Amino acid sequence: MQRTESTGTPLTARGGEMHIDEDLRQILCYMDDGILLVSKSHAYNPHVRGFMARLTHLKRTFQVQLVDLTVIERAYADAQTSSASRPSSSQMQMDAKEIFGQACAVGASDIHFRVSKREKTQLHFRVNGDLEQVAEHSEVFGEQMCTAIYQALADVSDATFEKLSRQDARISAKTKIPAGLDGIRIATSPQADGFVMVLRLLYDSTGESNDLVGLGMNENQKTSYEWMKSQPTGINIIAGPTGSGKSTTLKRVLSSIIEESRGRKHVLTVEDPPEYRIVGAVQTPVTNADTEEERSRKFQQAIKAAMRLDPDVIMIGEVRDAPSGSLAIQAAMTGHQVWTTVHANSAFAIVDRLIDLGLAPNLVTDPTIITGLACQRLIKVLCPKCKAPLADNLRRYTPAQIERVMSVLPVGDVFVRGTGCDHCRNSGNKGRTVVAETVQTDDHLMTLLRAHDRREALEYWKDARGGYTMRDHAVQKIRDGLVDPFQAESIVGFLGDLRG
Ligand SMILES: [Zn+2]
């Protein structure tokens, strides 16, 4: 039987690069190596001639080979078989699910695919806040994998993965994600010679306890939160950078409000986007905003809409500009309990931050409007199997470091990160714990903060109100042998200068 010399793949196949009618496909086949197969008996067919003119117009080279119709049929059929022997999309989906499962098993918060010509495909997991490289693959693998994730696993209908644009999506179908996850959020972006895809694993925490002590808070902090929960109106604000566990704390606080009220409280959230599912709360997402202005406007609309829905408790994902701050204040002044977060470095810094955003100082220092100020960070917990006494490892540190530790604790009490073992996957750490500070506001404190006298406010809070700072909390955890003093310093600042 006659065969073609071409080893290329047909560009005129169904769904191929060059669209042609089905009738024309019976009598010609244009391959990517420039061979144009034409049926012997159709050499002068006007449609064939028309196609050749089109190739010329497109400046495509071609070399005509007159063949039997069966050869053309075979060329298309062969191409189909060989594409099936490449890793199929369904194989890629299975590989993707395998990667999700591995990430989940080590408690990763994110999966990163960095795909580039130069660096190939780098696969990283973020575990306990740090990136860990877990594999390296070819560039093609990365492209196929990310395409399969975006096009076959994500909820977006009729989606095409475009590696040169920024795209957002989500995977929520339970059959596509490992048990223990509630969903996966996808974000992609182009980079110099490739693209990145970051997957945030959203763990299902609906069955979890609502206890704040389990996150690492102490009884005093838990009591402060109980007090904030008991205030019928007013705003309670949690500060901390991204990844400091604020959403988890908020989720537990709101869940406990719902549980303790046995559903008698209407809890509404306005989030962009929701981080956790909160059973019993009405969670309204802010979606489809392309620009920052539009995002801000939609966020405000969502807060206003939420206030009309007769809530008892409103959670506003974040106060990030003056309008969202004003709406939070308005909500508190019209008789709601409000919870929100803000980017600030300490509980007291929240007040300055709100003033910087453009909110009225007399309102944000009114203790009936702002009832609670809190701040938190996450610190890595030492692996209990391989942590080492500081006293045996003094040589690893500078005299200044040792001095700072000694100024707050006897060296004999302190443990530092060990060399790593199987139990901690050689990281020396096992999980993370919250260090926090919680402030119930009062008149005197707010007067001092209004006067920007933060030092005086801190003295009053510590001496008269038994205040306990994030750094005090960290020192407590160092004393308990739970955290490394130098890891703690990188989070809460130098030890020793406890009034600062
Ligand atoms: Zn270990």
JSON list of C-alpha atoms in Angstrom, two decimals, residues 242-383:
[
{"chain": "A", "resi": 242, "resn": "THR", "atom": "CA", "xyz": [-0.74, 37.80, 55.49]},
{"chain": "A", "resi": 243, "resn": "GLY", "atom": "CA", "xyz": [-0.22, 34.25, 56.70]},
{"chain": "A", "resi": 244, "resn": "SER", "atom": "CA", "xyz": [-0.41, 35.07, 60.41]},
{"chain": "A", "resi": 245, "resn": "GLY", "atom": "CA", "xyz": [-3.45, 32.88, 60.99]},
{"chain": "A", "resi": 246, "resn": "LYS", "atom": "CA", "xyz": [-6.01, 35.71, 61.35]},
{"chain": "A", "resi": 247, "resn": "SER", "atom": "CA", "xyz": [-8.60, 33.95, 59.20]},
{"chain": "A", "resi": 248, "resn": "THR", "atom": "CA", "xyz": [-8.34, 30.80, 61.28]},
{"chain": "A", "resi": 249, "resn": "THR", "atom": "CA", "xyz": [-8.88, 32.77, 64.50]},
{"chain": "A", "resi": 250, "resn": "LEU", "atom": "CA", "xyz": [-11.83, 34.63, 63.01]},
{"chain": "A", "resi": 251, "resn": "LYS", "atom": "CA", "xyz": [-13.31, 31.42, 61.72]},
{"chain": "A", "resi": 252, "resn": "ARG", "atom": "CA", "xyz": [-13.16, 29.87, 65.20]},
{"chain": "A", "resi": 253, "resn": "VAL", "atom": "CA", "xyz": [-14.58, 32.98, 66.86]},
{"chain": "A", "resi": 254, "resn": "LEU", "atom": "CA", "xyz": [-17.52, 33.19, 64.46]},
{"chain": "A", "resi": 255, "resn": "SER", "atom": "CA", "xyz": [-18.19, 29.45, 64.59]},
{"chain": "A", "resi": 256, "resn": "SER", "atom": "CA", "xyz": [-18.27, 29.57, 68.36]},
{"chain": "A", "resi": 257, "resn": "ILE", "atom": "CA", "xyz": [-20.71, 32.52, 68.29]},
{"chain": "A", "resi": 258, "resn": "ILE", "atom": "CA", "xyz": [-23.03, 30.52, 66.03]},
{"chain": "A", "resi": 259, "resn": "GLU", "atom": "CA", "xyz": [-22.68, 27.39, 68.11]},
{"chain": "A", "resi": 260, "resn": "GLU", "atom": "CA", "xyz": [-23.15, 29.08, 71.49]},
{"chain": "A", "resi": 261, "resn": "SER", "atom": "CA", "xyz": [-26.20, 31.03, 70.30]},
{"chain": "A", "resi": 262, "resn": "ARG", "atom": "CA", "xyz": [-27.61, 27.78, 68.87]},
{"chain": "A", "resi": 263, "resn": "GLY", "atom": "CA", "xyz": [-28.39, 29.55, 65.64]},
{"chain": "A", "resi": 264, "resn": "ARG", "atom": "CA", "xyz": [-30.16, 32.52, 67.29]},
{"chain": "A", "resi": 265, "resn": "LYS", "atom": "CA", "xyz": [-27.56, 34.92, 65.96]},
{"chain": "A", "resi": 266, "resn": "HIS", "atom": "CA", "xyz": [-27.43, 35.89, 62.31]},
{"chain": "A", "resi": 267, "resn": "VAL", "atom": "CA", "xyz": [-23.78, 35.91, 61.32]},
{"chain": "A", "resi": 268, "resn": "LEU", "atom": "CA", "xyz": [-22.85, 37.44, 57.97]},
{"chain": "A", "resi": 269, "resn": "THR", "atom": "CA", "xyz": [-19.47, 37.64, 56.35]},
{"chain": "A", "resi": 270, "resn": "VAL", "atom": "CA", "xyz": [-18.22, 39.77, 53.47]},
{"chain": "A", "resi": 271, "resn": "GLU", "atom": "CA", "xyz": [-15.01, 38.27, 52.17]},
{"chain": "A", "resi": 272, "resn": "ASP", "atom": "CA", "xyz": [-12.80, 38.68, 49.15]},
{"chain": "A", "resi": 273, "resn": "PRO", "atom": "CA", "xyz": [-12.62, 35.70, 48.76]},
{"chain": "A", "resi": 274, "resn": "PRO", "atom": "CA", "xyz": [-13.89, 33.45, 51.63]},
{"chain": "A", "resi": 275, "resn": "GLU", "atom": "CA", "xyz": [-11.02, 31.50, 53.20]},
{"chain": "A", "resi": 276, "resn": "TYR", "atom": "CA", "xyz": [-13.01, 28.96, 55.17]},
{"chain": "A", "resi": 277, "resn": "ARG", "atom": "CA", "xyz": [-16.47, 27.55, 55.14]},
{"chain": "A", "resi": 278, "resn": "ILE", "atom": "CA", "xyz": [-18.24, 28.62, 58.33]},
{"chain": "A", "resi": 279, "resn": "VAL", "atom": "CA", "xyz": [-21.23, 26.40, 59.04]},
{"chain": "A", "resi": 280, "resn": "GLY", "atom": "CA", "xyz": [-24.28, 28.49, 59.96]},
{"chain": "A", "resi": 281, "resn": "ALA", "atom": "CA", "xyz": [-22.94, 31.79, 58.64]},
{"chain": "A", "resi": 282, "resn": "VAL", "atom": "CA", "xyz": [-24.08, 33.54, 55.50]},
{"chain": "A", "resi": 283, "resn": "GLN", "atom": "CA", "xyz": [-20.85, 34.11, 53.59]},
{"chain": "A", "resi": 284, "resn": "THR", "atom": "CA", "xyz": [-20.99, 36.60, 50.76]},
{"chain": "A", "resi": 285, "resn": "PRO", "atom": "CA", "xyz": [-18.05, 36.61, 48.38]},
{"chain": "A", "resi": 286, "resn": "VAL", "atom": "CA", "xyz": [-16.87, 39.64, 46.45]},
{"chain": "A", "resi": 287, "resn": "THR", "atom": "CA", "xyz": [-16.26, 38.50, 42.92]},
{"chain": "A", "resi": 288, "resn": "ASN", "atom": "CA", "xyz": [-15.42, 39.51, 39.40]},
{"chain": "A", "resi": 289, "resn": "ALA", "atom": "CA", "xyz": [-13.45, 42.64, 40.01]},
{"chain": "A", "resi": 290, "resn": "ASP", "atom": "CA", "xyz": [-10.71, 43.43, 37.53]},
{"chain": "A", "resi": 291, "resn": "THR", "atom": "CA", "xyz": [-9.29, 46.64, 38.94]},
{"chain": "A", "resi": 292, "resn": "GLU", "atom": "CA", "xyz": [-8.47, 47.75, 42.46]},
{"chain": "A", "resi": 293, "resn": "GLU", "atom": "CA", "xyz": [-11.13, 50.50, 42.30]},
{"chain": "A", "resi": 294, "resn": "GLU", "atom": "CA", "xyz": [-13.76, 48.08, 41.14]},
{"chain": "A", "resi": 295, "resn": "ARG", "atom": "CA", "xyz": [-12.75, 45.64, 43.86]},
{"chain": "A", "resi": 296, "resn": "SER", "atom": "CA", "xyz": [-13.07, 48.36, 46.47]},
{"chain": "A", "resi": 297, "resn": "ARG", "atom": "CA", "xyz": [-16.44, 49.49, 45.12]},
{"chain": "A", "resi": 298, "resn": "LYS", "atom": "CA", "xyz": [-17.82, 45.94, 45.02]},
{"chain": "A", "resi": 299, "resn": "PHE", "atom": "CA", "xyz": [-16.54, 45.33, 48.53]},
{"chain": "A", "resi": 300, "resn": "GLN", "atom": "CA", "xyz": [-18.40, 48.43, 49.79]},
{"chain": "A", "resi": 301, "resn": "GLN", "atom": "CA", "xyz": [-21.56, 47.38, 47.99]},
{"chain": "A", "resi": 302, "resn": "ALA", "atom": "CA", "xyz": [-21.34, 43.94, 49.60]},
{"chain": "A", "resi": 303, "resn": "ILE", "atom": "CA", "xyz": [-20.95, 45.45, 53.10]},
{"chain": "A", "resi": 304, "resn": "LYS", "atom": "CA", "xyz": [-23.94, 47.77, 52.55]},
{"chain": "A", "resi": 305, "resn": "ALA", "atom": "CA", "xyz": [-26.01, 44.87, 51.25]},
{"chain": "A", "resi": 306, "resn": "ALA", "atom": "CA", "xyz": [-24.97, 42.77, 54.27]},
{"chain": "A", "resi": 307, "resn": "MET", "atom": "CA", "xyz": [-26.17, 45.47, 56.68]},
{"chain": "A", "resi": 308, "resn": "ARG", "atom": "CA", "xyz": [-29.63, 45.39, 55.10]},
{"chain": "A", "resi": 309, "resn": "LEU", "atom": "CA", "xyz": [-29.85, 41.64, 55.73]},
{"chain": "A", "resi": 310, "resn": "ASP", "atom": "CA", "xyz": [-30.60, 42.08, 59.44]},
{"chain": "A", "resi": 311, "resn": "PRO", "atom": "CA", "xyz": [-27.37, 40.65, 60.86]},
{"chain": "A", "resi": 312, "resn": "ASP", "atom": "CA", "xyz": [-26.36, 40.46, 64.53]},
{"chain": "A", "resi": 313, "resn": "VAL", "atom": "CA", "xyz": [-22.71, 39.89, 63.76]},
{"chain": "A", "resi": 314, "resn": "ILE", "atom": "CA", "xyz": [-20.88, 41.03, 60.64]},
{"chain": "A", "resi": 315, "resn": "MET", "atom": "CA", "xyz": [-17.41, 39.93, 59.64]},
{"chain": "A", "resi": 316, "resn": "ILE", "atom": "CA", "xyz": [-15.71, 42.18, 57.12]},
{"chain": "A", "resi": 317, "resn": "GLY", "atom": "CA", "xyz": [-12.73, 40.34, 55.63]},
{"chain": "A", "resi": 318, "resn": "GLU", "atom": "CA", "xyz": [-10.41, 43.32, 55.81]},
{"chain": "A", "resi": 319, "resn": "VAL", "atom": "CA", "xyz": [-10.49, 47.05, 56.39]},
{"chain": "A", "resi": 320, "resn": "ARG", "atom": "CA", "xyz": [-8.18, 48.17, 53.61]},
{"chain": "A", "resi": 321, "resn": "ASP", "atom": "CA", "xyz": [-9.34, 51.66, 52.76]},
{"chain": "A", "resi": 322, "resn": "ALA", "atom": "CA", "xyz": [-11.31, 54.55, 54.19]},
{"chain": "A", "resi": 323, "resn": "PRO", "atom": "CA", "xyz": [-14.69, 53.52, 52.69]},
{"chain": "A", "resi": 324, "resn": "SER", "atom": "CA", "xyz": [-14.57, 49.97, 54.09]},
{"chain": "A", "resi": 325, "resn": "GLY", "atom": "CA", "xyz": [-13.40, 51.39, 57.45]},
{"chain": "A", "resi": 326, "resn": "SER", "atom": "CA", "xyz": [-16.25, 53.92, 57.53]},
{"chain": "A", "resi": 327, "resn": "LEU", "atom": "CA", "xyz": [-18.74, 51.18, 56.78]},
{"chain": "A", "resi": 328, "resn": "ALA", "atom": "CA", "xyz": [-17.37, 49.06, 59.61]},
{"chain": "A", "resi": 329, "resn": "ILE", "atom": "CA", "xyz": [-17.77, 52.02, 61.98]},
{"chain": "A", "resi": 330, "resn": "GLN", "atom": "CA", "xyz": [-21.26, 52.66, 60.67]},
{"chain": "A", "resi": 331, "resn": "ALA", "atom": "CA", "xyz": [-22.16, 49.03, 61.26]},
{"chain": "A", "resi": 332, "resn": "ALA", "atom": "CA", "xyz": [-20.91, 49.23, 64.85]},
{"chain": "A", "resi": 333, "resn": "MET", "atom": "CA", "xyz": [-22.74, 52.50, 65.49]},
{"chain": "A", "resi": 334, "resn": "THR", "atom": "CA", "xyz": [-26.00, 51.04, 64.22]},
{"chain": "A", "resi": 335, "resn": "GLY", "atom": "CA", "xyz": [-25.93, 48.23, 66.73]},
{"chain": "A", "resi": 336, "resn": "HIS", "atom": "CA", "xyz": [-23.90, 45.42, 65.26]},
{"chain": "A", "resi": 337, "resn": "GLN", "atom": "CA", "xyz": [-21.01, 43.39, 66.53]},
{"chain": "A", "resi": 338, "resn": "VAL", "atom": "CA", "xyz": [-18.31, 43.68, 63.89]},
{"chain": "A", "resi": 339, "resn": "TRP", "atom": "CA", "xyz": [-15.19, 41.58, 63.35]},
{"chain": "A", "resi": 340, "resn": "THR", "atom": "CA", "xyz": [-12.49, 42.48, 60.89]},
{"chain": "A", "resi": 341, "resn": "THR", "atom": "CA", "xyz": [-8.75, 42.43, 60.18]},
{"chain": "A", "resi": 342, "resn": "VAL", "atom": "CA", "xyz": [-6.20, 45.04, 59.23]},
{"chain": "A", "resi": 343, "resn": "HIS", "atom": "CA", "xyz": [-2.52, 45.06, 58.30]},
{"chain": "A", "resi": 344, "resn": "ALA", "atom": "CA", "xyz": [-0.71, 46.42, 61.36]},
{"chain": "A", "resi": 345, "resn": "ASN", "atom": "CA", "xyz": [2.26, 45.29, 63.42]},
{"chain": "A", "resi": 346, "resn": "SER", "atom": "CA", "xyz": [0.74, 45.33, 66.88]},
{"chain": "A", "resi": 347, "resn": "ALA", "atom": "CA", "xyz": [-2.62, 45.67, 68.58]},
{"chain": "A", "resi": 348, "resn": "PHE", "atom": "CA", "xyz": [-1.98, 49.35, 69.41]},
{"chain": "A", "resi": 349, "resn": "ALA", "atom": "CA", "xyz": [-0.72, 50.08, 65.90]},
{"chain": "A", "resi": 350, "resn": "ILE", "atom": "CA", "xyz": [-4.22, 49.28, 64.63]},
{"chain": "A", "resi": 351, "resn": "VAL", "atom": "CA", "xyz": [-5.45, 52.69, 65.80]},
{"chain": "A", "resi": 352, "resn": "ASP", "atom": "CA", "xyz": [-2.71, 54.55, 63.91]},
{"chain": "A", "resi": 353, "resn": "ARG", "atom": "CA", "xyz": [-3.34, 52.40, 60.87]},
{"chain": "A", "resi": 354, "resn": "LEU", "atom": "CA", "xyz": [-7.03, 53.33, 60.83]},
{"chain": "A", "resi": 355, "resn": "ILE", "atom": "CA", "xyz": [-6.15, 57.02, 61.18]},
{"chain": "A", "resi": 356, "resn": "ASP", "atom": "CA", "xyz": [-3.62, 56.66, 58.34]},
{"chain": "A", "resi": 357, "resn": "LEU", "atom": "CA", "xyz": [-6.37, 55.21, 56.18]},
{"chain": "A", "resi": 358, "resn": "GLY", "atom": "CA", "xyz": [-8.26, 58.45, 56.70]},
{"chain": "A", "resi": 359, "resn": "LEU", "atom": "CA", "xyz": [-10.75, 57.58, 59.45]},
{"chain": "A", "resi": 360, "resn": "ALA", "atom": "CA", "xyz": [-11.68, 60.16, 62.07]},
{"chain": "A", "resi": 361, "resn": "PRO", "atom": "CA", "xyz": [-9.36, 59.92, 65.13]},
{"chain": "A", "resi": 362, "resn": "ASN", "atom": "CA", "xyz": [-12.21, 60.63, 67.56]},
{"chain": "A", "resi": 363, "resn": "LEU", "atom": "CA", "xyz": [-14.15, 57.63, 66.20]},
{"chain": "A", "resi": 364, "resn": "VAL", "atom": "CA", "xyz": [-11.31, 55.12, 66.09]},
{"chain": "A", "resi": 365, "resn": "THR", "atom": "CA", "xyz": [-10.29, 56.00, 69.66]},
{"chain": "A", "resi": 366, "resn": "ASP", "atom": "CA", "xyz": [-13.82, 55.71, 70.99]},
{"chain": "A", "resi": 367, "resn": "PRO", "atom": "CA", "xyz": [-13.88, 52.56, 73.19]},
{"chain": "A", "resi": 368, "resn": "THR", "atom": "CA", "xyz": [-17.60, 52.10, 72.54]},
{"chain": "A", "resi": 369, "resn": "ILE", "atom": "CA", "xyz": [-16.90, 51.86, 68.80]},
{"chain": "A", "resi": 370, "resn": "ILE", "atom": "CA", "xyz": [-13.61, 49.94, 68.90]},
{"chain": "A", "resi": 371, "resn": "THR", "atom": "CA", "xyz": [-14.05, 47.34, 71.62]},
{"chain": "A", "resi": 372, "resn": "GLY", "atom": "CA", "xyz": [-11.23, 44.92, 70.89]},
{"chain": "A", "resi": 373, "resn": "LEU", "atom": "CA", "xyz": [-7.73, 45.15, 69.42]},
{"chain": "A", "resi": 374, "resn": "ALA", "atom": "CA", "xyz": [-5.75, 42.01, 68.76]},
{"chain": "A", "resi": 375, "resn": "CYS", "atom": "CA", "xyz": [-2.63, 41.00, 66.92]},
{"chain": "A", "resi": 376, "resn": "GLN", "atom": "CA", "xyz": [-1.06, 37.67, 66.16]},
{"chain": "A", "resi": 377, "resn": "ARG", "atom": "CA", "xyz": [1.76, 35.87, 64.39]},
{"chain": "A", "resi": 378, "resn": "LEU", "atom": "CA", "xyz": [2.64, 32.25, 63.77]},
{"chain": "A", "resi": 379, "resn": "ILE", "atom": "CA", "xyz": [5.92, 30.82, 65.08]},
{"chain": "A", "resi": 380, "resn": "LYS", "atom": "CA", "xyz": [7.33, 27.43, 64.15]},
{"chain": "A", "resi": 381, "resn": "VAL", "atom": "CA", "xyz": [7.17, 24.80, 66.86]},
{"chain": "A", "resi": 382, "resn": "LEU", "atom": "CA", "xyz": [10.37, 22.87, 67.62]},
{"chain": "A", "resi": 383, "resn": "CYS", "atom": "CA", "xyz": [10.38, 19.22, 66.67]}
]
